[in-house]
Amino acid sequence: LAMGERTFIAIKPDGVQRRLVGDIIKRFELKGFKLVGMKFIQAPESLLKKHYADLKDRPFFPGLVSYMASGPVVAMVWEGLNVVKTGRVMLGETNPADSKPGTIRGDYCIQVGRNIIHGSDSVESANKEINLWFKPEELCSYTSCSSSWLY
């Protein structure tokens, strides 16, 4: 069942505008994770307010919501062993200045307000975020032909 762990990854409007979608997807594919859901969406503020509900009392909350609503995002669900933890390592630190080269934010970002990507921080939040952004029928269940070479 651990192989079936899922995480929610979203390429933010700045990542889309900067044409980094393909490079980011490629990193998850090359790592060996399985894409089970993806949509290109102009997220409504109502969805973003639910997504970031835990930050609603922070002073940056209104700016965060308007930034995330400023353009389309690529919402994805990736599956694999320890995908939540490994995905976070691949993203780098929330503040790109603290991110190591080789991570997504370490390679592509400068400032925390433009950190191009979101990744679930726990299995629990991943499940919550996946259910917020995707209907069950929008997620695919299949066996990847590379599975036996990865596990």
CSV table of N, CA and C in Angstrom, one decimal:
chain,number,residue,atom,x,y,z
A,1,LEU,N,0.8,-1.2,0.0
A,1,LEU,CA,0.0,0.0,0.0
A,1,LEU,C,0.9,1.3,0.0
A,2,ALA,N,2.0,1.2,0.6
A,2,ALA,CA,2.9,2.4,0.6
A,2,ALA,C,3.3,2.9,-0.8
A,3,MET,N,3.4,1.9,-1.7
A,3,MET,CA,3.6,2.3,-3.1
A,3,MET,C,2.5,3.1,-3.7
A,4,GLY,N,1.3,3.0,-3.1
A,4,GLY,CA,0.1,3.7,-3.6
A,4,GLY,C,0.0,5.0,-2.9
A,5,GLU,N,1.0,5.5,-2.1
A,5,GLU,CA,0.9,6.8,-1.5
A,5,GLU,C,0.8,7.9,-2.5
A,6,ARG,N,-0.1,8.9,-2.3
A,6,ARG,CA,-0.3,9.9,-3.3
A,6,ARG,C,0.0,11.3,-2.7
A,7,THR,N,0.4,12.2,-3.5
A,7,THR,CA,0.7,13.6,-3.1
A,7,THR,C,0.0,14.5,-4.1
A,8,PHE,N,-0.3,15.7,-3.7
A,8,PHE,CA,-0.8,16.8,-4.5
A,8,PHE,C,0.3,17.8,-4.8
A,9,ILE,N,0.6,18.0,-6.1
A,9,ILE,CA,1.6,18.9,-6.6
A,9,ILE,C,0.9,19.9,-7.5
A,10,ALA,N,1.1,21.2,-7.3
A,10,ALA,CA,0.6,22.2,-8.2
A,10,ALA,C,1.6,23.2,-8.6
A,11,ILE,N,1.7,23.3,-9.9
A,11,ILE,CA,2.6,24.3,-10.5
A,11,ILE,C,1.9,25.6,-10.5
A,12,LYS,N,2.4,26.6,-9.8
A,12,LYS,CA,1.7,27.9,-9.6
A,12,LYS,C,1.8,28.8,-10.8
A,13,PRO,N,1.0,29.9,-10.8
A,13,PRO,CA,0.9,30.7,-12.0
A,13,PRO,C,2.3,31.2,-12.6
A,14,ASP,N,3.3,31.5,-11.7
A,14,ASP,CA,4.6,31.9,-12.1
A,14,ASP,C,5.3,30.8,-12.8
A,15,GLY,N,5.1,29.5,-12.4
A,15,GLY,CA,5.8,28.4,-13.0
A,15,GLY,C,5.2,28.1,-14.4
A,16,VAL,N,3.9,28.3,-14.5
A,16,VAL,CA,3.2,28.2,-15.8
A,16,VAL,C,3.7,29.3,-16.8
A,17,GLN,N,3.7,30.6,-16.3
A,17,GLN,CA,4.1,31.7,-17.1
A,17,GLN,C,5.5,31.6,-17.6
A,18,ARG,N,6.4,31.0,-16.7
A,18,ARG,CA,7.8,30.9,-17.1
A,18,ARG,C,8.1,29.6,-17.9
A,19,ARG,N,7.0,28.9,-18.3
A,19,ARG,CA,7.1,27.7,-19.1
A,19,ARG,C,8.0,26.6,-18.5
A,20,LEU,N,7.8,26.3,-17.2
A,20,LEU,CA,8.5,25.3,-16.5
A,20,LEU,C,7.7,24.0,-16.3
A,21,VAL,N,6.5,24.0,-16.8
A,21,VAL,CA,5.6,22.8,-16.6
A,21,VAL,C,6.2,21.5,-17.1
A,22,GLY,N,6.8,21.5,-18.3
A,22,GLY,CA,7.4,20.2,-18.8
A,22,GLY,C,8.6,19.8,-18.0
A,23,ASP,N,9.4,20.7,-17.6
A,23,ASP,CA,10.6,20.4,-16.9
A,23,ASP,C,10.2,19.8,-15.5
A,24,ILE,N,9.2,20.4,-14.9
A,24,ILE,CA,8.8,19.9,-13.5
A,24,ILE,C,8.2,18.5,-13.6
A,25,ILE,N,7.3,18.3,-14.6
A,25,ILE,CA,6.7,17.0,-14.8
A,25,ILE,C,7.8,16.0,-15.1
A,26,LYS,N,8.7,16.3,-15.9
A,26,LYS,CA,9.8,15.4,-16.3
A,26,LYS,C,10.6,15.0,-15.1
A,27,ARG,N,10.8,15.9,-14.1
A,27,ARG,CA,11.6,15.5,-12.9
A,27,ARG,C,10.8,14.4,-12.1
A,28,PHE,N,9.5,14.5,-12.0
A,28,PHE,CA,8.7,13.5,-11.3
A,28,PHE,C,8.7,12.2,-12.0
A,29,GLU,N,8.6,12.3,-13.4
A,29,GLU,CA,8.6,11.1,-14.2
A,29,GLU,C,9.9,10.4,-14.1
A,30,LEU,N,11.0,11.1,-14.3
A,30,LEU,CA,12.3,10.5,-14.2
A,30,LEU,C,12.6,9.9,-12.9
A,31,LYS,N,12.1,10.5,-11.8
A,31,LYS,CA,12.3,9.9,-10.5
A,31,LYS,C,11.7,8.6,-10.4
A,32,GLY,N,10.6,8.4,-11.1
A,32,GLY,CA,9.9,7.1,-11.1
A,32,GLY,C,8.5,7.2,-10.6
A,33,PHE,N,8.0,8.4,-10.2
A,33,PHE,CA,6.7,8.5,-9.7
A,33,PHE,C,5.7,8.4,-10.8
A,34,LYS,N,4.4,8.0,-10.5
A,34,LYS,CA,3.4,7.8,-11.5
A,34,LYS,C,2.4,8.9,-11.4
A,35,LEU,N,2.1,9.5,-12.6
A,35,LEU,CA,1.1,10.6,-12.7
A,35,LEU,C,-0.3,9.9,-12.7
A,36,VAL,N,-1.2,10.2,-11.8
A,36,VAL,CA,-2.5,9.6,-11.8
A,36,VAL,C,-3.6,10.6,-12.0
A,37,GLY,N,-3.3,11.9,-12.0
A,37,GLY,CA,-4.3,12.9,-12.2
A,37,GLY,C,-3.6,14.3,-12.6
A,38,MET,N,-4.2,15.0,-13.5
A,38,MET,CA,-3.7,16.3,-13.9
A,38,MET,C,-4.7,17.1,-14.5
A,39,LYS,N,-4.8,18.4,-14.2
A,39,LYS,CA,-5.7,19.4,-14.8
A,39,LYS,C,-5.0,20.7,-14.9
A,40,PHE,N,-5.3,21.4,-16.0
A,40,PHE,CA,-4.9,22.8,-16.2
A,40,PHE,C,-6.1,23.7,-15.8
A,41,ILE,N,-5.9,24.5,-14.8
A,41,ILE,CA,-7.1,25.2,-14.3
A,41,ILE,C,-6.8,26.6,-13.8
A,42,GLN,N,-7.8,27.5,-14.1
A,42,GLN,CA,-7.7,28.8,-13.5
A,42,GLN,C,-8.5,28.7,-12.2
A,43,ALA,N,-7.8,28.6,-11.1
A,43,ALA,CA,-8.4,28.2,-9.8
A,43,ALA,C,-9.3,29.4,-9.3
A,44,PRO,N,-10.5,29.1,-9.0
A,44,PRO,CA,-11.4,30.2,-8.4
A,44,PRO,C,-10.9,30.5,-7.0
A,45,GLU,N,-11.1,31.8,-6.5
A,45,GLU,CA,-10.7,32.2,-5.2
A,45,GLU,C,-11.3,31.3,-4.1
A,46,SER,N,-12.6,30.8,-4.3
A,46,SER,CA,-13.2,30.0,-3.3
A,46,SER,C,-12.4,28.7,-3.1
A,47,LEU,N,-11.9,28.1,-4.1
A,47,LEU,CA,-11.1,26.9,-4.0
A,47,LEU,C,-9.8,27.2,-3.3
A,48,LEU,N,-9.1,28.3,-3.7
A,48,LEU,CA,-7.9,28.7,-3.1
A,48,LEU,C,-8.0,29.0,-1.6
A,49,LYS,N,-9.1,29.7,-1.2
A,49,LYS,CA,-9.3,30.0,0.2
A,49,LYS,C,-9.5,28.7,1.0
A,50,LYS,N,-10.1,27.7,0.4
A,50,LYS,CA,-10.2,26.4,1.1
A,50,LYS,C,-8.8,25.7,1.2
A,51,HIS,N,-8.1,25.8,0.1
A,51,HIS,CA,-6.8,25.1,0.0
A,51,HIS,C,-5.8,25.7,1.0
A,52,TYR,N,-5.8,27.0,1.2
A,52,TYR,CA,-4.9,27.7,2.1
A,52,TYR,C,-5.6,28.1,3.4
A,53,ALA,N,-6.7,27.4,3.8
A,53,ALA,CA,-7.5,27.7,5.0
A,53,ALA,C,-6.6,27.8,6.3
A,54,ASP,N,-5.6,27.0,6.4
A,54,ASP,CA,-4.7,27.0,7.6
A,54,ASP,C,-3.9,28.3,7.7
A,55,LEU,N,-3.8,29.1,6.6
A,55,LEU,CA,-3.1,30.3,6.6
A,55,LEU,C,-3.9,31.6,6.6
A,56,LYS,N,-5.3,31.4,6.8
A,56,LYS,CA,-6.2,32.5,6.6
A,56,LYS,C,-6.0,33.7,7.6
A,57,ASP,N,-5.3,33.4,8.8
A,57,ASP,CA,-5.1,34.5,9.7
A,57,ASP,C,-3.7,35.2,9.5
A,58,ARG,N,-3.0,34.7,8.6
A,58,ARG,CA,-1.6,35.3,8.3
A,58,ARG,C,-1.8,36.5,7.5
A,59,PRO,N,-0.9,37.5,7.7
A,59,PRO,CA,-1.0,38.8,6.9
A,59,PRO,C,-0.8,38.6,5.4
A,60,PHE,N,-0.1,37.6,5.0
A,60,PHE,CA,0.1,37.4,3.5
A,60,PHE,C,-1.0,36.7,2.8
A,61,PHE,N,-2.0,36.2,3.6
A,61,PHE,CA,-3.1,35.4,3.0
A,61,PHE,C,-3.8,36.0,1.8
A,62,PRO,N,-4.3,37.3,1.9
A,62,PRO,CA,-4.9,37.9,0.7
A,62,PRO,C,-4.0,37.9,-0.5
A,63,GLY,N,-2.8,38.3,-0.3
A,63,GLY,CA,-1.8,38.3,-1.5
A,63,GLY,C,-1.6,37.0,-2.1
A,64,LEU,N,-1.5,35.9,-1.2
A,64,LEU,CA,-1.3,34.6,-1.7
A,64,LEU,C,-2.4,34.1,-2.5
A,65,VAL,N,-3.7,34.4,-2.1
A,65,VAL,CA,-4.8,34.0,-2.8
A,65,VAL,C,-4.9,34.7,-4.2
A,66,SER,N,-4.6,36.0,-4.2
A,66,SER,CA,-4.7,36.7,-5.5
A,66,SER,C,-3.6,36.3,-6.4
A,67,TYR,N,-2.4,36.0,-5.9
A,67,TYR,CA,-1.3,35.5,-6.7
A,67,TYR,C,-1.7,34.1,-7.3
A,68,MET,N,-2.2,33.2,-6.5
A,68,MET,CA,-2.6,31.9,-7.0
A,68,MET,C,-3.8,32.0,-8.0
A,69,ALA,N,-4.6,33.1,-7.9
A,69,ALA,CA,-5.7,33.2,-8.8
A,69,ALA,C,-5.4,34.1,-10.1
A,70,SER,N,-4.1,34.5,-10.1
A,70,SER,CA,-3.7,35.5,-11.2
A,70,SER,C,-3.5,34.8,-12.5
A,71,GLY,N,-3.4,33.5,-12.6
A,71,GLY,CA,-3.2,32.8,-13.8
A,71,GLY,C,-3.5,31.3,-13.6
A,72,PRO,N,-3.4,30.6,-14.7
A,72,PRO,CA,-3.7,29.1,-14.6
A,72,PRO,C,-2.6,28.4,-13.8
A,73,VAL,N,-3.0,27.3,-13.2
A,73,VAL,CA,-2.1,26.4,-12.5
A,73,VAL,C,-2.3,25.0,-13.0
A,74,VAL,N,-1.2,24.2,-12.8
A,74,VAL,CA,-1.3,22.8,-13.2
A,74,VAL,C,-1.4,22.0,-11.9
A,75,ALA,N,-2.6,21.4,-11.7
A,75,ALA,CA,-2.8,20.6,-10.5
A,75,ALA,C,-2.6,19.1,-10.8
A,76,MET,N,-1.8,18.4,-10.0
A,76,MET,CA,-1.4,17.1,-10.3
A,76,MET,C,-1.5,16.2,-9.1
A,77,VAL,N,-1.7,14.9,-9.3
A,77,VAL,CA,-1.6,13.9,-8.3
A,77,VAL,C,-0.6,12.9,-8.8
A,78,TRP,N,0.5,12.7,-7.9
A,78,TRP,CA,1.5,11.7,-8.2
A,78,TRP,C,1.5,10.6,-7.2
A,79,GLU,N,1.9,9.4,-7.6
A,79,GLU,CA,1.8,8.2,-6.7
A,79,GLU,C,3.1,7.5,-6.7
A,80,GLY,N,3.4,7.0,-5.5
A,80,GLY,CA,4.7,6.2,-5.4
A,80,GLY,C,5.1,6.1,-3.9
A,81,LEU,N,6.1,5.2,-3.7
A,81,LEU,CA,6.6,5.0,-2.4
A,81,LEU,C,7.2,6.3,-1.8
A,82,ASN,N,6.7,6.7,-0.6
A,82,ASN,CA,7.2,7.9,0.1
A,82,ASN,C,7.1,9.2,-0.8
A,83,VAL,N,6.1,9.2,-1.7
A,83,VAL,CA,6.0,10.4,-2.6
A,83,VAL,C,5.8,11.7,-1.9
A,84,VAL,N,5.1,11.7,-0.8
A,84,VAL,CA,4.9,13.0,-0.1
A,84,VAL,C,6.3,13.6,0.4
A,85,LYS,N,7.0,12.8,1.1
A,85,LYS,CA,8.3,13.2,1.7
A,85,LYS,C,9.3,13.5,0.5
A,86,THR,N,9.4,12.6,-0.4
A,86,THR,CA,10.4,12.7,-1.5
A,86,THR,C,10.0,13.9,-2.4
A,87,GLY,N,8.7,14.1,-2.6
A,87,GLY,CA,8.3,15.2,-3.4
A,87,GLY,C,8.7,16.5,-2.8
A,88,ARG,N,8.6,16.6,-1.4
A,88,ARG,CA,9.0,17.9,-0.7
A,88,ARG,C,10.5,18.1,-0.9
A,89,VAL,N,11.2,17.0,-0.8
A,89,VAL,CA,12.7,17.2,-1.0
A,89,VAL,C,13.0,17.6,-2.4
A,90,MET,N,12.3,17.1,-3.4
A,90,MET,CA,12.5,17.5,-4.8
A,90,MET,C,12.2,19.0,-5.0
A,91,LEU,N,11.1,19.5,-4.3
A,91,LEU,CA,10.7,20.9,-4.4
A,91,LEU,C,11.8,21.8,-3.8
A,92,GLY,N,12.4,21.5,-2.7
A,92,GLY,CA,13.3,22.4,-2.0
A,92,GLY,C,12.5,23.1,-0.9
A,93,GLU,N,13.2,24.0,-0.2
A,93,GLU,CA,12.6,24.8,0.9
A,93,GLU,C,11.5,25.7,0.3
A,94,THR,N,10.6,26.1,1.2
A,94,THR,CA,9.6,27.1,0.8
A,94,THR,C,10.2,28.4,0.4
A,95,ASN,N,11.3,28.8,1.1
A,95,ASN,CA,12.1,30.0,0.6
A,95,ASN,C,13.2,29.5,-0.3
A,96,PRO,N,13.1,29.9,-1.6
A,96,PRO,CA,14.1,29.5,-2.5
A,96,PRO,C,15.5,29.8,-2.1
A,97,ALA,N,15.8,30.8,-1.3
A,97,ALA,CA,17.1,31.2,-0.9
A,97,ALA,C,17.7,30.1,0.0
A,98,ASP,N,16.9,29.3,0.6
A,98,ASP,CA,17.3,28.2,1.5
A,98,ASP,C,17.3,26.8,0.7
A,99,SER,N,17.0,26.8,-0.5
A,99,SER,CA,16.9,25.6,-1.3
A,99,SER,C,18.2,25.2,-2.0
A,100,LYS,N,18.6,24.0,-1.9
A,100,LYS,CA,19.8,23.5,-2.5
A,100,LYS,C,19.7,23.4,-4.1
A,101,PRO,N,20.8,23.7,-4.8
A,101,PRO,CA,20.8,23.5,-6.2
A,101,PRO,C,20.4,22.0,-6.5
A,102,GLY,N,19.7,21.8,-7.5
A,102,GLY,CA,19.3,20.4,-7.8
A,102,GLY,C,17.8,20.2,-7.5
A,103,THR,N,17.3,21.1,-6.5
A,103,THR,CA,15.9,21.0,-6.2
A,103,THR,C,15.2,22.0,-7.2
A,104,ILE,N,13.9,21.8,-7.3
A,104,ILE,CA,13.1,22.6,-8.2
A,104,ILE,C,13.2,24.1,-7.9
A,105,ARG,N,13.0,24.4,-6.6
A,105,ARG,CA,13.1,25.8,-6.2
A,105,ARG,C,14.5,26.3,-6.2
A,106,GLY,N,15.5,25.4,-5.9
A,106,GLY,CA,16.9,25.8,-5.9
A,106,GLY,C,17.4,26.1,-7.3
A,107,ASP,N,16.8,25.5,-8.3
A,107,ASP,CA,17.2,25.7,-9.7
A,107,ASP,C,16.4,26.8,-10.4
A,108,TYR,N,15.2,27.0,-10.0
A,108,TYR,CA,14.3,27.9,-10.8
A,108,TYR,C,13.8,29.2,-10.1
A,109,CYS,N,14.0,29.3,-8.8
A,109,CYS,CA,13.4,30.4,-8.0
A,109,CYS,C,14.4,31.3,-7.3
A,110,ILE,N,14.0,32.5,-7.0
A,110,ILE,CA,14.8,33.5,-6.3
A,110,ILE,C,14.1,33.9,-5.0
A,111,GLN,N,12.8,34.2,-5.1
A,111,GLN,CA,12.0,34.8,-4.0
A,111,GLN,C,10.9,34.0,-3.5
A,112,VAL,N,10.6,34.0,-2.2
A,112,VAL,CA,9.6,33.2,-1.6
A,112,VAL,C,8.2,33.4,-2.1
A,113,GLY,N,7.9,34.7,-2.5
A,113,GLY,CA,6.6,35.0,-3.1
A,113,GLY,C,6.4,34.5,-4.5
A,114,ARG,N,7.4,34.0,-5.1
A,114,ARG,CA,7.3,33.4,-6.5
A,114,ARG,C,8.1,32.1,-6.4
A,115,ASN,N,7.5,31.1,-5.7
A,115,ASN,CA,8.3,29.9,-5.5
A,115,ASN,C,7.7,28.7,-6.4
A,116,ILE,N,7.0,29.1,-7.4
A,116,ILE,CA,6.5,28.3,-8.6
A,116,ILE,C,5.8,27.0,-8.4
A,117,ILE,N,5.9,26.4,-7.2
A,117,ILE,CA,5.3,25.0,-7.0
A,117,ILE,C,4.8,24.8,-5.6
A,118,HIS,N,3.7,24.0,-5.5
A,118,HIS,CA,3.2,23.6,-4.2
A,118,HIS,C,3.3,22.1,-4.1
A,119,GLY,N,3.6,21.6,-2.9
A,119,GLY,CA,3.6,20.1,-2.7
A,119,GLY,C,3.0,19.9,-1.3
A,120,SER,N,2.2,18.9,-1.2
A,120,SER,CA,1.6,18.5,0.1
A,120,SER,C,2.7,18.2,1.1
A,121,ASP,N,2.5,18.7,2.4
A,121,ASP,CA,3.5,18.5,3.4
A,121,ASP,C,3.3,17.3,4.3
A,122,SER,N,2.2,16.6,4.1
A,122,SER,CA,2.0,15.3,4.9
A,122,SER,C,1.0,14.5,4.1
A,123,VAL,N,0.9,13.2,4.4
A,123,VAL,CA,0.0,12.3,3.8
A,123,VAL,C,-1.4,12.8,4.1
A,124,GLU,N,-1.7,13.2,5.3
A,124,GLU,CA,-3.0,13.7,5.6
A,124,GLU,C,-3.4,15.0,4.8
A,125,SER,N,-2.5,15.9,4.7
A,125,SER,CA,-2.8,17.1,3.9
A,125,SER,C,-2.9,16.8,2.4
A,126,ALA,N,-2.1,15.8,2.0
A,126,ALA,CA,-2.2,15.3,0.6
A,126,ALA,C,-3.6,14.8,0.3
A,127,ASN,N,-4.1,14.0,1.1
A,127,ASN,CA,-5.5,13.4,0.9
A,127,ASN,C,-6.5,14.5,0.9
A,128,LYS,N,-6.4,15.5,1.8
A,128,LYS,CA,-7.3,16.6,1.8
A,128,LYS,C,-7.2,17.4,0.6
A,129,GLU,N,-6.0,17.8,0.1
A,129,GLU,CA,-5.8,18.6,-1.1
A,129,GLU,C,-6.3,17.9,-2.3
A,130,ILE,N,-6.0,16.6,-2.4
A,130,ILE,CA,-6.4,15.8,-3.6
A,130,ILE,C,-7.9,15.8,-3.7
A,131,ASN,N,-8.6,15.6,-2.6
A,131,ASN,CA,-10.1,15.6,-2.6
A,131,ASN,C,-10.7,17.0,-2.9
A,132,LEU,N,-9.9,18.0,-2.6
A,132,LEU,CA,-10.4,19.4,-2.8
A,132,LEU,C,-10.3,19.7,-4.3
A,133,TRP,N,-9.2,19.3,-5.0
A,133,TRP,CA,-8.9,19.7,-6.3
A,133,TRP,C,-9.4,18.7,-7.4
A,134,PHE,N,-9.6,17.4,-7.0
A,134,PHE,CA,-10.0,16.3,-7.9
A,134,PHE,C,-11.2,15.5,-7.4
A,135,LYS,N,-12.1,15.2,-8.4
A,135,LYS,CA,-13.2,14.2,-8.1
A,135,LYS,C,-12.5,12.8,-8.2
A,136,PRO,N,-13.0,11.8,-7.5
A,136,PRO,CA,-12.4,10.5,-7.6
A,136,PRO,C,-12.3,9.9,-9.0
A,137,GLU,N,-13.3,10.2,-9.9
A,137,GLU,CA,-13.3,9.7,-11.2
A,137,GLU,C,-12.3,10.4,-12.1
A,138,GLU,N,-11.7,11.5,-11.6
A,138,GLU,CA,-10.6,12.2,-12.4
A,138,GLU,C,-9.3,11.6,-12.2
A,139,LEU,N,-9.2,10.7,-11.3
A,139,LEU,CA,-7.9,10.0,-11.0
A,139,LEU,C,-7.8,8.6,-11.6
A,140,CYS,N,-6.7,8.3,-12.2
A,140,CYS,CA,-6.5,7.1,-12.9
A,140,CYS,C,-5.8,6.0,-12.1
A,141,SER,N,-6.3,4.8,-12.1
A,141,SER,CA,-5.6,3.7,-11.4
A,141,SER,C,-5.1,2.8,-12.5
A,142,TYR,N,-3.8,2.6,-12.5
A,142,TYR,CA,-3.2,1.7,-13.5
A,142,TYR,C,-1.8,1.2,-13.0
A,143,THR,N,-1.3,0.2,-13.6
A,143,THR,CA,0.0,-0.3,-13.3
A,143,THR,C,1.0,0.2,-14.4
A,144,SER,N,2.0,0.9,-14.0
A,144,SER,CA,3.0,1.4,-14.9
A,144,SER,C,3.9,0.2,-15.4
A,145,CYS,N,4.2,0.2,-16.6
A,145,CYS,CA,5.1,-0.8,-17.2
A,145,CYS,C,6.5,-0.8,-16.5
A,146,SER,N,6.9,0.3,-15.9
A,146,SER,CA,8.2,0.4,-15.3
A,146,SER,C,8.2,0.0,-13.8
A,147,SER,N,7.0,-0.3,-13.3
A,147,SER,CA,6.8,-0.6,-11.9
A,147,SER,C,7.8,-1.7,-11.4
A,148,SER,N,7.9,-2.8,-12.1
A,148,SER,CA,8.8,-3.9,-11.6
A,148,SER,C,10.3,-3.5,-11.7
A,149,TRP,N,10.6,-2.4,-12.4
A,149,TRP,CA,12.0,-2.0,-12.5
A,149,TRP,C,12.3,-0.9,-11.4
A,150,LEU,N,11.2,-0.4,-10.8
A,150,LEU,CA,11.4,0.6,-9.7
A,150,LEU,C,11.3,0.0,-8.3
A,151,TYR,N,10.4,-1.1,-8.2
A,151,TYR,CA,10.1,-1.7,-6.9
A,151,TYR,C,10.5,-3.1,-6.9
